[in-house]
Coordinates of C-alpha atoms and ligand atoms in Angstrom, one line a residue:
M1 CA 0.0 0.0 0.0
I2 CA 2.4 2.8 1.0
G3 CA 4.9 4.0 -1.5
R4 CA 7.4 6.8 -1.6
L5 CA 8.2 9.0 1.4
N6 CA 6.7 12.3 0.4
H7 CA 7.7 14.4 3.4
V8 CA 8.6 14.4 7.1
A9 CA 6.9 17.3 9.0
I10 CA 8.4 19.2 11.9
A11 CA 6.0 21.4 13.9
V12 CA 7.7 24.6 15.1
P13 CA 6.8 27.4 17.5
N14 CA 8.4 30.1 15.2
L15 CA 8.2 29.4 11.5
E16 CA 10.5 32.3 10.4
A17 CA 13.2 31.1 12.9
A18 CA 12.8 27.6 11.6
V19 CA 13.3 28.8 8.0
Q20 CA 16.5 30.6 9.0
V21 CA 17.8 27.4 10.6
Y22 CA 17.2 25.3 7.4
R23 CA 18.1 28.0 4.9
D24 CA 21.0 29.8 6.6
R25 CA 22.5 27.3 8.9
L26 CA 21.8 24.1 7.0
G27 CA 22.0 25.6 3.5
A28 CA 18.8 24.1 2.2
V29 CA 16.4 25.3 -0.4
V30 CA 13.3 26.6 1.4
S31 CA 9.9 27.6 -0.1
A32 CA 7.9 30.7 0.8
P33 CA 5.4 30.2 3.6
V34 CA 1.8 29.2 2.6
D35 CA -1.2 29.6 4.9
L36 CA -3.6 26.7 4.8
P37 CA -6.5 27.8 7.0
E38 CA -8.5 24.7 6.1
H39 CA -5.6 22.7 7.8
G40 CA -4.9 25.2 10.6
V41 CA -1.3 25.5 9.6
T42 CA 1.2 27.6 7.7
T43 CA 3.7 25.5 5.7
V44 CA 7.2 25.8 4.4
F45 CA 8.8 23.0 2.3
V46 CA 12.5 22.2 2.4
T47 CA 13.4 20.5 -0.8
L48 CA 16.0 17.7 -0.5
P49 CA 17.3 15.4 -3.3
N50 CA 15.3 12.5 -2.1
T51 CA 12.3 13.9 -0.2
K52 CA 11.0 17.0 1.5
I53 CA 10.8 18.4 5.0
E54 CA 7.6 20.2 5.9
L55 CA 7.9 23.0 8.5
L56 CA 4.6 23.6 10.2
G57 CA 3.5 26.7 12.1
A58 CA 0.2 26.9 13.9
L59 CA -2.5 29.0 12.1
G60 CA -5.6 30.0 14.0
A61 CA -6.9 29.4 17.5
D62 CA -7.9 25.8 16.9
S63 CA -4.8 24.6 15.0
P64 CA -4.4 20.8 15.2
I65 CA -0.8 21.2 16.1
A66 CA -1.4 23.6 19.1
K67 CA -1.4 20.9 21.7
F68 CA 1.6 19.2 20.1
L69 CA 3.5 22.5 20.5
E70 CA 2.4 22.8 24.1
R71 CA 3.9 19.4 24.7
N72 CA 7.0 20.1 22.5
P73 CA 7.7 23.9 23.0
E74 CA 11.0 23.7 21.0
G75 CA 9.2 21.9 18.2
G76 CA 9.4 18.3 17.1
I77 CA 8.9 15.8 14.4
H78 CA 5.1 15.8 13.9
H79 CA 4.2 13.4 11.1
I80 CA 5.4 11.2 8.2
C81 CA 3.7 11.4 4.8
Y82 CA 3.7 8.4 2.6
E83 CA 2.3 8.3 -1.0
V84 CA -0.4 5.8 -2.0
E85 CA -1.7 4.9 -5.4
D86 CA -5.3 5.1 -4.4
I87 CA -6.1 7.0 -1.3
D88 CA -9.8 6.1 -1.2
A89 CA -9.0 2.4 -1.4
A90 CA -6.4 2.9 1.3
I91 CA -8.9 4.6 3.6
A92 CA -11.5 2.0 3.0
R93 CA -9.1 -0.9 3.7
L94 CA -7.6 0.8 6.8
A95 CA -11.0 1.7 8.2
A96 CA -12.2 -1.8 7.6
E97 CA -9.2 -3.1 9.6
G98 CA -10.2 -0.8 12.5
A99 CA -7.7 2.0 12.0
R100 CA -8.9 5.5 13.1
I101 CA -9.1 7.8 10.1
L102 CA -8.8 11.4 11.4
G103 CA -10.8 14.4 10.3
E104 CA -14.1 13.6 8.6
G105 CA -12.9 10.1 7.8
R106 CA -12.2 11.0 4.2
A107 CA -9.4 12.7 2.2
K108 CA -9.2 16.4 1.7
I109 CA -6.8 18.5 -0.4
G110 CA -3.4 19.0 1.1
A111 CA -0.4 21.3 0.6
H112 CA 0.4 19.8 -2.8
G113 CA -3.1 20.1 -4.2
K114 CA -3.6 16.4 -3.8
P115 CA -6.0 14.5 -1.5
V116 CA -4.5 13.7 1.9
V117 CA -5.7 11.9 5.1
F118 CA -4.3 11.3 8.5
L119 CA -4.2 8.1 10.6
H120 CA -4.3 8.2 14.4
P121 CA -0.8 7.9 16.0
K122 CA -2.0 5.4 18.5
D123 CA -2.8 2.9 15.7
F124 CA 0.6 3.3 14.1
L125 CA 3.4 2.9 16.6
G126 CA 2.9 6.3 18.2
T127 CA 3.6 8.1 14.9
L128 CA 1.1 10.3 13.1
I129 CA 0.8 9.2 9.5
E130 CA -0.4 11.2 6.6
L131 CA -1.2 9.5 3.3
E132 CA -1.1 11.6 0.1
Q133 CA -2.5 10.5 -3.3
A134 CA 0.5 9.9 -5.6
Ligands
LIG201 C1 -0.5 21.2 5.1 C2 -1.5 20.2 4.8 C3 -1.0 18.8 5.2 C4 0.0 18.4 4.1 O1 -0.5 18.3 3.0 O2 1.2 18.1 4.4 C5 -0.5 18.7 6.6 O3 0.5 18.2 6.9 S1 -1.6 19.4 7.7 C6 -0.8 19.1 9.3 C7 -1.6 19.4 10.5 N1 -2.8 18.6 10.5 C8 -2.9 17.5 11.3 O4 -2.0 17.1 12.0 C9 -4.2 16.7 11.2 C10 -4.2 15.4 11.9 N2 -3.9 15.6 13.3 C11 -4.9 15.6 14.3 O5 -6.0 15.4 14.0 C12 -4.4 15.8 15.7 O6 -3.1 16.3 15.7 C13 -4.3 14.5 16.5 C14 -3.4 13.5 15.9 C15 -5.7 13.9 16.7 C16 -3.8 14.8 17.9 O7 -4.4 15.9 18.4 P1 -4.2 16.5 19.8 O8 -4.9 17.8 20.0 O9 -2.7 16.6 20.1 O10 -4.9 15.4 20.7 P2 -4.4 14.7 22.0 O11 -3.6 15.6 22.8 O12 -5.7 14.1 22.5 O13 -3.5 13.5 21.4 C17 -4.0 12.2 21.4 C18 -2.8 11.3 21.7 O14 -2.0 11.3 20.5 C19 -0.7 11.8 20.8 N3 -0.2 12.6 19.7 C20 -0.8 13.8 19.3 N4 -0.1 14.3 18.2 C21 0.9 13.4 17.9 C22 1.9 13.3 16.9 N5 2.0 14.2 16.0 N6 2.7 12.2 17.0 C23 2.5 11.2 17.9 N7 1.6 11.2 18.9 C24 0.8 12.3 18.9 C25 -0.8 12.6 22.1 O15 0.4 12.6 22.8 C26 -1.9 11.8 22.8 O16 -1.2 10.7 23.4 P3 -1.5 10.3 24.9 O17 -1.0 11.6 25.7 O18 -0.6 9.1 25.2 O19 -2.9 10.1 25.1
LIG202 CO1 2.1 17.0 5.9

C-alpha cells in the first residue's frame, strides 16, 4: 500500500526562525510560507534530493498542532507522509481493519493540491501518518 516517502513534517513554534535554521544554517532550499487555513497551519517546504521536510507553524486558534507544540515547546517531528496509489481504497481498507481515520474520515486537499488523510498515531506505533494520493 504505502509507496514513496513524500515528506517528514516538523511542527515549530516560530516558522521564520525555523526557515532561518534550514536556509541559513543548513544551507537548504526553502519555499515561501503558505497559509492553509483549512488545515490550521502555515507550511514551508524544504526541498531535498530524495524527499521534503515540511515545516509547520500553527495557524488560527484551533490549529491541530497547538497541543503538540504545548507538549513540545521547542518543536518536534510531527508526522510522516507516505504516498499511496489510491487514497480512497487505502482509507476503506484501513478503516475496515479498524484504524482510526482522522478528520471527517475522508481525504481532503493538502499542501500539494492532492488528497491527503491522517491516521491516528495510537494505531501506528505512536507516529502520526499522513497519506497523500500519488
Ligand atoms: C499542510 C497540509 C497537510 C499536508 O499536505 O502536508 C498537513 O501536513 S496538515 C498538518 C496538521 N494537521 C494534522 O495534523 C491533522 C491530523 N492531526 C490531528 O487530528 C491531531 O493532531 C491528533 C493526531 C488527533 C492529535 O491531536 P491533539 O490535539 O494533540 O490530541 P491529543 O492531545 O488528545 O493527542 C492524542 C494522543 O496522541 C498523541 N499525539 C498527538 N499528536 C501526535 C503526533 N504528532 N505524533 C505522535 N503522537 C501524537 C498525544 O500525545 C496523545 O497521546 P497520549 O497523551 O498518550 O494520550
Ligand atoms: Co504534511
